[in-house]
XYZ file of N, CA and C in Angstrom:
342
model
N 84.108 -5.865 -22.251
C 82.849 -5.711 -22.952
C 83.144 -5.557 -24.434
N 82.630 -6.457 -25.250
C 82.866 -6.374 -26.680
C 81.706 -5.719 -27.395
N 81.815 -5.660 -28.686
C 80.773 -5.018 -29.479
C 79.427 -5.688 -29.286
N 79.436 -6.989 -29.127
C 78.185 -7.697 -28.961
C 77.580 -7.558 -27.580
N 78.257 -6.915 -26.663
C 77.741 -6.854 -25.301
C 77.514 -5.438 -24.812
N 77.104 -4.548 -25.672
C 76.739 -3.248 -25.147
C 76.981 -2.057 -26.038
N 77.913 -2.114 -26.959
C 78.175 -0.932 -27.776
C 77.309 -0.998 -29.021
N 76.265 -0.225 -29.003
C 75.378 -0.110 -30.154
C 75.310 1.368 -30.456
N 75.987 1.758 -31.482
C 76.147 3.178 -31.762
C 74.874 3.726 -32.386
N 74.051 4.338 -31.541
C 72.904 5.077 -32.017
C 71.652 4.295 -32.380
N 71.627 2.961 -32.260
C 70.475 2.220 -32.756
C 69.613 1.584 -31.673
N 70.194 1.022 -30.655
C 69.417 0.268 -29.669
C 68.548 1.200 -28.831
N 67.467 0.662 -28.309
C 66.525 1.475 -27.551
C 66.716 1.309 -26.043
N 67.936 1.214 -25.588
C 68.212 1.135 -24.162
C 68.625 2.513 -23.676
N 68.862 2.629 -22.367
C 69.274 3.948 -21.875
C 70.647 4.277 -22.444
N 70.771 5.466 -22.946
C 71.980 5.859 -23.667
C 72.645 7.035 -22.989
N 73.930 7.105 -23.176
C 74.682 8.304 -22.813
C 75.422 8.724 -24.063
N 75.650 9.992 -24.194
C 76.386 10.512 -25.343
C 77.830 10.743 -24.943
N 78.732 10.268 -25.782
C 80.164 10.458 -25.561
C 80.733 11.058 -26.839
N 81.405 12.178 -26.705
C 82.030 12.822 -27.861
C 83.456 12.306 -27.968
N 83.794 11.782 -29.149
C 85.141 11.266 -29.401
C 85.687 11.913 -30.668
N 86.988 11.811 -30.834
C 87.644 12.347 -32.023
C 88.385 11.202 -32.693
N 87.978 10.885 -33.903
C 88.604 9.800 -34.659
C 89.007 10.359 -36.012
N 90.284 10.257 -36.320
C 90.821 10.731 -37.602
C 90.438 12.188 -37.863
N 90.494 12.980 -36.818
C 90.191 14.395 -36.970
C 88.712 14.720 -37.054
N 87.870 13.713 -36.929
C 86.417 13.904 -36.994
C 85.834 13.809 -35.586
N 85.081 14.802 -35.206
C 84.399 14.797 -33.921
C 83.091 14.031 -34.095
N 82.907 12.993 -33.295
C 81.717 12.149 -33.400
C 81.039 12.037 -32.044
N 79.729 12.002 -32.051
C 78.979 11.738 -30.833
C 78.485 10.302 -30.897
N 78.910 9.515 -29.927
C 78.519 8.111 -29.855
C 77.467 7.988 -28.763
N 76.316 7.438 -29.102
C 75.266 7.186 -28.118
C 75.267 5.698 -27.827
N 75.482 5.367 -26.561
C 75.605 3.964 -26.202
C 75.295 3.774 -24.729
N 74.939 2.554 -24.369
C 74.803 2.224 -22.961
C 76.117 1.661 -22.415
N 77.135 1.575 -23.264
C 78.458 1.110 -22.833
C 79.144 2.190 -21.999
N 80.098 1.754 -21.201
C 80.863 2.643 -20.342
C 81.631 3.680 -21.172
N 81.655 4.911 -20.712
C 82.328 5.989 -21.440
C 83.809 5.687 -21.651
N 84.464 5.147 -20.631
C 85.889 4.822 -20.752
C 86.112 3.791 -21.851
N 85.227 2.814 -21.923
C 85.326 1.786 -22.953
C 85.175 2.391 -24.348
N 84.205 3.271 -24.510
C 83.982 3.923 -25.803
C 85.207 4.744 -26.194
N 85.753 5.474 -25.239
C 86.947 6.283 -25.524
C 88.151 5.399 -25.864
N 88.258 4.254 -25.204
C 89.338 3.311 -25.511
C 89.200 2.792 -26.937
N 87.979 2.427 -27.328
C 87.737 1.974 -28.705
C 88.078 3.062 -29.714
N 87.633 4.272 -29.430
C 87.887 5.389 -30.348
C 89.382 5.650 -30.482
N 90.104 5.603 -29.370
C 91.550 5.806 -29.411
C 92.251 4.722 -30.211
N 91.815 3.484 -30.013
C 92.386 2.364 -30.754
C 92.149 2.540 -32.252
N 90.925 2.877 -32.611
C 90.596 3.071 -34.023
C 91.389 4.232 -34.615
N 91.515 5.312 -33.874
C 92.277 6.469 -34.342
C 93.736 6.086 -34.617
N 94.328 5.303 -33.709
C 95.722 4.851 -33.917
C 95.836 3.950 -35.139
N 94.875 3.052 -35.314
C 94.913 2.150 -36.469
C 94.772 2.924 -37.774
N 93.923 3.937 -37.791
C 93.767 4.777 -38.981
C 95.081 5.468 -39.295
N 95.733 6.005 -38.286
C 97.015 6.686 -38.499
C 98.080 5.729 -39.013
N 98.103 4.496 -38.490
C 99.062 3.491 -38.964
C 98.881 3.240 -40.456
N 97.644 3.016 -40.868
C 97.368 2.733 -42.280
C 97.662 3.962 -43.127
N 97.240 5.114 -42.657
C 97.465 6.357 -43.404
C 98.967 6.584 -43.619
N 99.774 6.373 -42.600
C 101.209 6.652 -42.727
C 101.954 5.589 -43.532
N 101.434 4.361 -43.551
C 102.156 3.307 -44.263
C 101.727 3.140 -45.714
N 100.490 3.513 -46.054
C 100.040 3.238 -47.419
C 99.581 4.464 -48.196
N 99.396 5.563 -47.550
C 98.988 6.807 -48.222
C 97.835 6.585 -49.207
N 96.671 6.109 -48.708
C 95.546 5.885 -49.619
C 95.073 7.186 -50.257
N 94.532 7.061 -51.458
C 94.142 8.233 -52.250
C 92.907 8.945 -51.704
N 92.034 8.227 -51.022
C 90.808 8.862 -50.523
C 90.501 8.367 -49.118
N 89.648 9.093 -48.436
C 89.264 8.662 -47.091
C 88.422 7.389 -47.153
N 87.712 7.186 -48.261
C 86.952 5.950 -48.413
C 87.896 4.752 -48.514
N 88.969 4.885 -49.301
C 89.941 3.793 -49.413
C 90.644 3.567 -48.081
N 90.928 4.645 -47.367
C 91.538 4.527 -46.043
C 90.620 3.729 -45.118
N 89.341 4.070 -45.116
C 88.379 3.365 -44.265
C 88.304 1.883 -44.631
N 88.340 1.579 -45.923
C 88.284 0.187 -46.370
C 89.535 -0.567 -45.930
N 90.703 0.050 -46.069
C 91.947 -0.600 -45.643
C 91.962 -0.842 -44.137
N 91.511 0.138 -43.375
C 91.452 -0.029 -41.918
C 90.469 -1.144 -41.565
N 89.302 -1.144 -42.208
C 88.311 -2.192 -41.953
C 88.870 -3.570 -42.296
N 89.600 -3.668 -43.392
C 90.209 -4.939 -43.781
C 91.227 -5.395 -42.739
N 92.048 -4.469 -42.260
C 93.022 -4.805 -41.215
C 92.327 -5.259 -39.934
N 91.271 -4.563 -39.544
C 90.547 -4.931 -38.330
C 89.837 -6.272 -38.496
N 89.283 -6.529 -39.684
C 88.643 -7.819 -39.945
C 89.671 -8.943 -39.862
N 90.865 -8.712 -40.416
C 91.932 -9.702 -40.336
C 92.294 -9.974 -38.879
N 92.443 -8.922 -38.106
C 92.770 -9.067 -36.689
C 91.686 -9.881 -35.971
N 90.443 -9.581 -36.261
C 89.326 -10.295 -35.652
C 89.350 -11.782 -36.029
N 89.548 -12.084 -37.299
C 89.575 -13.472 -37.756
C 90.755 -14.229 -37.154
N 91.917 -13.578 -37.058
C 93.084 -14.219 -36.452
C 92.809 -14.553 -34.983
N 92.193 -13.623 -34.264
C 91.870 -13.861 -32.854
C 90.840 -14.971 -32.705
N 89.861 -15.019 -33.593
C 88.875 -16.104 -33.554
C 89.550 -17.452 -33.787
N 90.473 -17.486 -34.750
C 91.191 -18.730 -35.037
C 91.980 -19.166 -33.807
N 92.698 -18.225 -33.186
C 93.484 -18.547 -31.989
C 92.589 -19.044 -30.861
N 91.439 -18.381 -30.688
C 90.505 -18.795 -29.641
C 90.003 -20.211 -29.910
N 89.702 -20.512 -31.171
C 89.254 -21.854 -31.528
C 90.321 -22.902 -31.252
N 91.572 -22.579 -31.583
C 92.676 -23.504 -31.320
C 92.855 -23.719 -29.819
N 92.755 -22.651 -29.050
C 92.895 -22.758 -27.598
C 91.768 -23.599 -27.009
N 90.544 -23.386 -27.483
C 89.417 -24.185 -27.009
C 89.659 -25.668 -27.284
N 90.170 -25.970 -28.472
C 90.420 -27.365 -28.819
C 91.507 -27.966 -27.931
N 92.559 -27.198 -27.655
C 93.616 -27.698 -26.766
C 93.070 -27.964 -25.366
N 92.194 -27.090 -24.888
C 91.586 -27.289 -23.568
C 90.714 -28.546 -23.582
N 89.918 -28.725 -24.641
C 89.093 -29.936 -24.752
C 89.965 -31.192 -24.754
N 91.043 -31.159 -25.548
C 91.939 -32.312 -25.627
C 92.563 -32.617 -24.271
N 93.015 -31.571 -23.578
C 93.645 -31.760 -22.269
C 92.628 -32.292 -21.266
N 91.406 -31.772 -21.296
C 90.351 -32.249 -20.395
C 90.053 -33.722 -20.664
N 90.026 -34.098 -21.929
C 89.794 -35.493 -22.290
C 90.923 -36.382 -21.777
N 92.171 -35.924 -21.930
C 93.322 -36.680 -21.425
C 93.233 -36.861 -19.912
N 92.857 -35.807 -19.206
C 92.752 -35.869 -17.748
C 91.640 -36.827 -17.338
N 90.504 -36.756 -18.029
C 89.392 -37.650 -17.727
C 89.788 -39.102 -17.968
N 90.490 -39.365 -19.053
C 90.967 -40.716 -19.347
C 91.903 -41.199 -18.248
N 92.814 -40.357 -17.818
C 93.758 -40.706 -16.753
C 93.011 -41.019 -15.453
N 92.059 -40.169 -15.086
C 91.303 -40.372 -13.848
C 90.522 -41.677 -13.909
N 89.903 -41.948 -15.049
C 89.128 -43.180 -15.214
C 90.024 -44.403 -15.057
N 91.207 -44.386 -15.672
C 92.149 -45.506 -15.551
C 92.586 -45.695 -14.105
N 92.874 -44.582 -13.432
C 93.313 -44.663 -12.038
C 92.201 -45.196 -11.142
N 90.962 -44.802 -11.399
C 89.839 -45.303 -10.609
C 89.670 -46.805 -10.809
N 89.800 -47.244 -12.050
C 89.679 -48.682 -12.337
C 90.799 -49.461 -11.666
N 92.000 -48.905 -11.746
C 93.153 -49.550 -11.125
C 92.936 -49.657 -9.614
N 92.470 -48.587 -9.023
C 92.235 -48.550 -7.586
C 91.111 -49.511 -7.203
N 90.056 -49.576 -8.014
C 88.931 -50.468 -7.741
C 89.359 -51.923 -7.850
N 90.240 -52.251 -8.803
C 90.667 -53.643 -8.982
C 91.603 -54.091 -7.866
N 92.337 -53.194 -7.257
C 93.225 -53.570 -6.148
C 92.440 -53.737 -4.852
N 91.239 -53.178 -4.750
C 90.395 -53.323 -3.566
C 89.718 -54.682 -3.540
N 89.472 -55.261 -4.714
C 88.743 -56.531 -4.789
C 89.649 -57.636 -4.514
């Protein structure tokens, strides 16, 4: 379940459950119709990413830390989208090759029957 399929933190008007998570030392209540385990997994992932950036770059403020983490996550998202697009294209190409092969074989088989 991705962000577009259920995790709406505090805004959507669907049935909600409250999940308390701890991210970067901040206790947050997340209201969502998403599964609690999923929310906790996201929070844990974000907490680890914040710690990675904090330990490697020592940003001067929590705002700069948040921006650096967001930039890293955006990069990760864009890289995954690019990979998904490349994979989709390879699947399309392979499907086209298979269809071409099947069509040739059908024609060959049809011509030997006549």
